[in-house]
Amino acid sequence: MSTLSTREARGATDTFEEFVTATAGRLLRTAVFLVYDRHLAEDLLQVAYERVARRWRRLADGDPEAYARRVLVNLAIDEGKRRARRRDLPAGSVADLDRIAGRDPLQDSPLDGELEDALRALPAQQRAVVVLRYWCDLGEREIADTLGISRGTVKSHTARAMAALRAHVREGRTHGR
């Protein structure tokens, strides 16, 4: 049984433009899950792509998507800290992406409002761990590398985030939602 590298599994890209085309949907959706503001997510993704472009010669033979994802997560966490100081309200939601993509807005969203609210309420690093684990399907080691934290910290963030999400769901059920 042969194991495909991330580059082989995702499809090799020869140029930066092909890389952007191949990853834009995944990375934008990841960014929206991280910051819950479609416009801000697009801005952060643009900055991440700019940083990848500057280092393209070194990154092209490795895993530029992992680098872009790490930049994106760091930007989202930094933005979360700035936002907490400013108390801005986010504009847009994950559902906006479905409308832009041409999906039926009446169809169930992958996240209902309750789960979206619960994810939004998580601290930035916990939300980043959950998004990287369950949306990007990364393992503990990859998440630790992306966030620059230990595997133990990934485990504890995951456990705390999942406990908070479960509590939120239980609370919603007891209040008749």
PDB file of C-alpha atoms in Angstrom:
ATOM      1  CA  MET A   1       0.000   0.000   0.000  1.00  0.00           C
ATOM      2  CA  SER A   2       1.575   3.273  -1.076  1.00  0.00           C
ATOM      3  CA  THR A   3       0.938   6.524   0.727  1.00  0.00           C
ATOM      4  CA  LEU A   4       0.428   9.655  -1.333  1.00  0.00           C
ATOM      5  CA  SER A   5       2.125  12.833  -0.253  1.00  0.00           C
ATOM      6  CA  THR A   6      -0.073  15.861   0.418  1.00  0.00           C
ATOM      7  CA  ARG A   7       1.156  17.378  -2.844  1.00  0.00           C
ATOM      8  CA  GLU A   8       0.233  14.239  -4.833  1.00  0.00           C
ATOM      9  CA  ALA A   9      -3.129  13.883  -3.106  1.00  0.00           C
ATOM     10  CA  ARG A  10      -4.095  17.506  -3.693  1.00  0.00           C
ATOM     11  CA  GLY A  11      -2.625  17.646  -7.189  1.00  0.00           C
ATOM     12  CA  ALA A  12       0.754  19.074  -8.059  1.00  0.00           C
ATOM     13  CA  THR A  13       0.817  22.675  -9.214  1.00  0.00           C
ATOM     14  CA  ASP A  14       3.547  24.112 -11.370  1.00  0.00           C
ATOM     15  CA  THR A  15       2.746  27.799 -11.070  1.00  0.00           C
ATOM     16  CA  PHE A  16       1.528  30.079  -8.339  1.00  0.00           C
ATOM     17  CA  GLU A  17      -1.607  30.812 -10.379  1.00  0.00           C
ATOM     18  CA  GLU A  18      -2.443  27.085 -10.551  1.00  0.00           C
ATOM     19  CA  PHE A  19      -1.863  26.832  -6.814  1.00  0.00           C
ATOM     20  CA  VAL A  20      -4.299  29.668  -6.140  1.00  0.00           C
ATOM     21  CA  THR A  21      -6.897  28.150  -8.458  1.00  0.00           C
ATOM     22  CA  ALA A  22      -6.548  24.730  -6.812  1.00  0.00           C
ATOM     23  CA  THR A  23      -6.720  25.973  -3.206  1.00  0.00           C
ATOM     24  CA  ALA A  24      -8.912  29.088  -3.218  1.00  0.00           C
ATOM     25  CA  GLY A  25     -12.158  27.346  -2.277  1.00  0.00           C
ATOM     26  CA  ARG A  26     -10.687  25.268   0.541  1.00  0.00           C
ATOM     27  CA  LEU A  27      -8.667  28.090   2.038  1.00  0.00           C
ATOM     28  CA  LEU A  28     -11.480  30.657   1.789  1.00  0.00           C
ATOM     29  CA  ARG A  29     -13.904  28.310   3.519  1.00  0.00           C
ATOM     30  CA  THR A  30     -11.280  27.645   6.211  1.00  0.00           C
ATOM     31  CA  ALA A  31     -10.792  31.392   6.684  1.00  0.00           C
ATOM     32  CA  VAL A  32     -14.541  31.996   7.008  1.00  0.00           C
ATOM     33  CA  PHE A  33     -14.785  29.282   9.658  1.00  0.00           C
ATOM     34  CA  LEU A  34     -11.898  30.929  11.512  1.00  0.00           C
ATOM     35  CA  VAL A  35     -13.165  34.532  11.517  1.00  0.00           C
ATOM     36  CA  TYR A  36     -16.896  34.299  10.632  1.00  0.00           C
ATOM     37  CA  ASP A  37     -16.688  37.334   8.414  1.00  0.00           C
ATOM     38  CA  ARG A  38     -16.584  36.599   4.691  1.00  0.00           C
ATOM     39  CA  HIS A  39     -15.052  39.939   3.767  1.00  0.00           C
ATOM     40  CA  LEU A  40     -12.344  39.709   6.395  1.00  0.00           C
ATOM     41  CA  ALA A  41     -11.714  36.077   5.368  1.00  0.00           C
ATOM     42  CA  GLU A  42     -11.124  37.191   1.776  1.00  0.00           C
ATOM     43  CA  ASP A  43      -8.708  39.882   2.982  1.00  0.00           C
ATOM     44  CA  LEU A  44      -6.784  37.439   5.164  1.00  0.00           C
ATOM     45  CA  LEU A  45      -6.591  34.926   2.319  1.00  0.00           C
ATOM     46  CA  GLN A  46      -5.249  37.645   0.039  1.00  0.00           C
ATOM     47  CA  VAL A  47      -2.498  38.423   2.566  1.00  0.00           C
ATOM     48  CA  ALA A  48      -1.715  34.709   2.918  1.00  0.00           C
ATOM     49  CA  TYR A  49      -1.447  34.329  -0.866  1.00  0.00           C
ATOM     50  CA  GLU A  50       0.792  37.387  -1.022  1.00  0.00           C
ATOM     51  CA  ARG A  51       3.153  35.789   1.497  1.00  0.00           C
ATOM     52  CA  VAL A  52       3.137  32.495  -0.407  1.00  0.00           C
ATOM     53  CA  ALA A  53       3.856  34.350  -3.668  1.00  0.00           C
ATOM     54  CA  ARG A  54       6.895  36.037  -2.131  1.00  0.00           C
ATOM     55  CA  ARG A  55       8.281  32.635  -1.135  1.00  0.00           C
ATOM     56  CA  TRP A  56       6.963  30.629  -4.093  1.00  0.00           C
ATOM     57  CA  ARG A  57      10.359  29.383  -5.334  1.00  0.00           C
ATOM     58  CA  ARG A  58      11.123  27.814  -1.953  1.00  0.00           C
ATOM     59  CA  LEU A  59       7.573  26.592  -1.268  1.00  0.00           C
ATOM     60  CA  ALA A  60       6.633  25.200  -4.696  1.00  0.00           C
ATOM     61  CA  ASP A  61       8.464  21.906  -4.209  1.00  0.00           C
ATOM     62  CA  GLY A  62       7.118  21.407  -0.691  1.00  0.00           C
ATOM     63  CA  ASP A  63       3.609  21.956   0.614  1.00  0.00           C
ATOM     64  CA  PRO A  64       2.617  25.565  -0.121  1.00  0.00           C
ATOM     65  CA  GLU A  65      -0.951  24.906   1.020  1.00  0.00           C
ATOM     66  CA  ALA A  66       0.238  23.970   4.514  1.00  0.00           C
ATOM     67  CA  TYR A  67       2.282  27.179   4.638  1.00  0.00           C
ATOM     68  CA  ALA A  68      -0.683  29.242   3.405  1.00  0.00           C
ATOM     69  CA  ARG A  69      -2.964  27.584   5.957  1.00  0.00           C
ATOM     70  CA  ARG A  70      -0.499  28.358   8.770  1.00  0.00           C
ATOM     71  CA  VAL A  71      -0.262  32.012   7.689  1.00  0.00           C
ATOM     72  CA  LEU A  72      -4.063  32.151   7.471  1.00  0.00           C
ATOM     73  CA  VAL A  73      -4.547  30.716  10.956  1.00  0.00           C
ATOM     74  CA  ASN A  74      -1.978  33.092  12.454  1.00  0.00           C
ATOM     75  CA  LEU A  75      -3.607  36.062  10.721  1.00  0.00           C
ATOM     76  CA  ALA A  76      -7.049  34.961  11.961  1.00  0.00           C
ATOM     77  CA  ILE A  77      -5.834  34.611  15.548  1.00  0.00           C
ATOM     78  CA  ASP A  78      -4.154  38.027  15.397  1.00  0.00           C
ATOM     79  CA  GLU A  79      -7.303  39.547  13.910  1.00  0.00           C
ATOM     80  CA  GLY A  80      -9.377  37.928  16.665  1.00  0.00           C
ATOM     81  CA  LYS A  81      -7.218  39.650  19.261  1.00  0.00           C
ATOM     82  CA  ARG A  82      -7.585  43.011  17.486  1.00  0.00           C
ATOM     83  CA  ARG A  83     -11.323  42.498  17.115  1.00  0.00           C
ATOM     84  CA  ALA A  84     -11.706  41.712  20.826  1.00  0.00           C
ATOM     85  CA  ARG A  85     -10.124  45.066  21.609  1.00  0.00           C
ATOM     86  CA  ARG A  86     -12.334  46.911  19.067  1.00  0.00           C
ATOM     87  CA  ARG A  87     -15.567  44.949  19.631  1.00  0.00           C
ATOM     88  CA  ASP A  88     -16.476  45.045  15.926  1.00  0.00           C
ATOM     89  CA  LEU A  89     -19.365  42.923  14.739  1.00  0.00           C
ATOM     90  CA  PRO A  90     -18.640  40.487  11.901  1.00  0.00           C
ATOM     91  CA  ALA A  91     -20.350  40.938   8.551  1.00  0.00           C
ATOM     92  CA  GLY A  92     -21.436  37.935   6.545  1.00  0.00           C
ATOM     93  CA  SER A  93     -21.526  34.287   7.483  1.00  0.00           C
ATOM     94  CA  VAL A  94     -20.653  30.828   6.244  1.00  0.00           C
ATOM     95  CA  ALA A  95     -24.044  30.759   4.502  1.00  0.00           C
ATOM     96  CA  ASP A  96     -22.890  33.662   2.310  1.00  0.00           C
ATOM     97  CA  LEU A  97     -20.323  31.323   0.746  1.00  0.00           C
ATOM     98  CA  ASP A  98     -23.098  28.918  -0.219  1.00  0.00           C
ATOM     99  CA  ARG A  99     -25.007  31.714  -1.935  1.00  0.00           C
ATOM    100  CA  ILE A 100     -21.904  32.891  -3.800  1.00  0.00           C
ATOM    101  CA  ALA A 101     -21.144  29.322  -4.872  1.00  0.00           C
ATOM    102  CA  GLY A 102     -24.629  29.094  -6.390  1.00  0.00           C
ATOM    103  CA  ARG A 103     -26.011  26.641  -3.858  1.00  0.00           C
ATOM    104  CA  ASP A 104     -29.681  26.827  -2.981  1.00  0.00           C
ATOM    105  CA  PRO A 105     -29.963  29.151   0.053  1.00  0.00           C
ATOM    106  CA  LEU A 106     -33.106  27.278   1.147  1.00  0.00           C
ATOM    107  CA  GLN A 107     -31.172  24.040   1.351  1.00  0.00           C
ATOM    108  CA  ASP A 108     -29.748  23.164   4.756  1.00  0.00           C
ATOM    109  CA  SER A 109     -26.382  24.759   5.399  1.00  0.00           C
ATOM    110  CA  PRO A 110     -23.544  22.510   6.554  1.00  0.00           C
ATOM    111  CA  LEU A 111     -23.705  24.537   9.782  1.00  0.00           C
ATOM    112  CA  ASP A 112     -27.023  25.499  11.261  1.00  0.00           C
ATOM    113  CA  GLY A 113     -27.211  28.774  13.118  1.00  0.00           C
ATOM    114  CA  GLU A 114     -26.849  27.128  16.522  1.00  0.00           C
ATOM    115  CA  LEU A 115     -23.607  25.348  15.662  1.00  0.00           C
ATOM    116  CA  GLU A 116     -22.291  28.426  13.888  1.00  0.00           C
ATOM    117  CA  ASP A 117     -22.985  30.493  17.013  1.00  0.00           C
ATOM    118  CA  ALA A 118     -21.286  27.885  19.198  1.00  0.00           C
ATOM    119  CA  LEU A 119     -18.179  27.839  17.000  1.00  0.00           C
ATOM    120  CA  ARG A 120     -18.068  31.612  16.913  1.00  0.00           C
ATOM    121  CA  ALA A 121     -18.147  31.706  20.731  1.00  0.00           C
ATOM    122  CA  LEU A 122     -15.035  29.531  21.057  1.00  0.00           C
ATOM    123  CA  PRO A 123     -11.699  31.199  21.797  1.00  0.00           C
ATOM    124  CA  ALA A 124      -9.639  31.740  18.630  1.00  0.00           C
ATOM    125  CA  GLN A 125      -7.135  28.915  19.201  1.00  0.00           C
ATOM    126  CA  GLN A 126      -9.835  26.394  20.112  1.00  0.00           C
ATOM    127  CA  ARG A 127     -11.827  27.367  17.027  1.00  0.00           C
ATOM    128  CA  ALA A 128      -8.665  27.093  14.904  1.00  0.00           C
ATOM    129  CA  VAL A 129      -8.000  23.577  16.239  1.00  0.00           C
ATOM    130  CA  VAL A 130     -11.589  22.479  15.527  1.00  0.00           C
ATOM    131  CA  VAL A 131     -11.559  23.969  12.007  1.00  0.00           C
ATOM    132  CA  LEU A 132      -8.174  22.439  11.161  1.00  0.00           C
ATOM    133  CA  ARG A 133      -9.179  19.050  12.567  1.00  0.00           C
ATOM    134  CA  TYR A 134     -12.711  18.662  11.289  1.00  0.00           C
ATOM    135  CA  TRP A 135     -12.819  20.938   8.240  1.00  0.00           C
ATOM    136  CA  CYS A 136      -9.260  20.608   6.924  1.00  0.00           C
ATOM    137  CA  ASP A 137      -8.969  16.998   8.181  1.00  0.00           C
ATOM    138  CA  LEU A 138      -5.494  17.535   9.645  1.00  0.00           C
ATOM    139  CA  GLY A 139      -3.973  15.269  12.258  1.00  0.00           C
ATOM    140  CA  GLU A 140      -2.699  16.390  15.662  1.00  0.00           C
ATOM    141  CA  ARG A 141       0.897  16.711  14.479  1.00  0.00           C
ATOM    142  CA  GLU A 142      -0.093  18.836  11.448  1.00  0.00           C
ATOM    143  CA  ILE A 143      -2.289  21.060  13.611  1.00  0.00           C
ATOM    144  CA  ALA A 144       0.519  21.471  16.143  1.00  0.00           C
ATOM    145  CA  ASP A 145       2.921  22.433  13.350  1.00  0.00           C
ATOM    146  CA  THR A 146       0.408  24.845  11.818  1.00  0.00           C
ATOM    147  CA  LEU A 147      -0.315  26.612  15.102  1.00  0.00           C
ATOM    148  CA  GLY A 148       3.186  26.334  16.535  1.00  0.00           C
ATOM    149  CA  ILE A 149       1.965  24.522  19.661  1.00  0.00           C
ATOM    150  CA  SER A 150       2.547  21.072  21.152  1.00  0.00           C
ATOM    151  CA  ARG A 151       0.422  18.015  20.364  1.00  0.00           C
ATOM    152  CA  GLY A 152      -0.719  17.999  23.993  1.00  0.00           C
ATOM    153  CA  THR A 153      -2.005  21.539  23.615  1.00  0.00           C
ATOM    154  CA  VAL A 154      -3.847  20.493  20.454  1.00  0.00           C
ATOM    155  CA  LYS A 155      -5.484  17.672  22.424  1.00  0.00           C
ATOM    156  CA  SER A 156      -6.489  19.934  25.299  1.00  0.00           C
ATOM    157  CA  HIS A 157      -7.859  22.641  22.953  1.00  0.00           C
ATOM    158  CA  THR A 158      -9.830  19.982  21.084  1.00  0.00           C
ATOM    159  CA  ALA A 159     -11.239  18.497  24.286  1.00  0.00           C
ATOM    160  CA  ARG A 160     -12.233  21.908  25.672  1.00  0.00           C
ATOM    161  CA  ALA A 161     -13.756  23.029  22.380  1.00  0.00           C
ATOM    162  CA  MET A 162     -15.755  19.834  21.942  1.00  0.00           C
ATOM    163  CA  ALA A 163     -16.992  20.047  25.563  1.00  0.00           C
ATOM    164  CA  ALA A 164     -18.109  23.633  24.950  1.00  0.00           C
ATOM    165  CA  LEU A 165     -19.859  22.643  21.710  1.00  0.00           C
ATOM    166  CA  ARG A 166     -21.621  19.714  23.435  1.00  0.00           C
ATOM    167  CA  ALA A 167     -22.714  21.976  26.298  1.00  0.00           C
ATOM    168  CA  HIS A 168     -24.045  24.517  23.817  1.00  0.00           C
ATOM    169  CA  VAL A 169     -26.071  21.835  22.018  1.00  0.00           C
ATOM    170  CA  ARG A 170     -27.442  20.442  25.325  1.00  0.00           C
ATOM    171  CA  GLU A 171     -28.349  23.940  26.464  1.00  0.00           C
ATOM    172  CA  GLY A 172     -30.157  24.601  23.195  1.00  0.00           C
ATOM    173  CA  ARG A 173     -32.179  21.401  23.575  1.00  0.00           C
ATOM    174  CA  THR A 174     -33.184  22.189  27.155  1.00  0.00           C
ATOM    175  CA  HIS A 175     -34.334  25.668  26.144  1.00  0.00           C
ATOM    176  CA  GLY A 176     -36.579  24.276  23.392  1.00  0.00           C
ATOM    177  CA  ARG A 177     -34.556  25.341  20.355  1.00  0.00           C
TER     178      ARG A 177
END
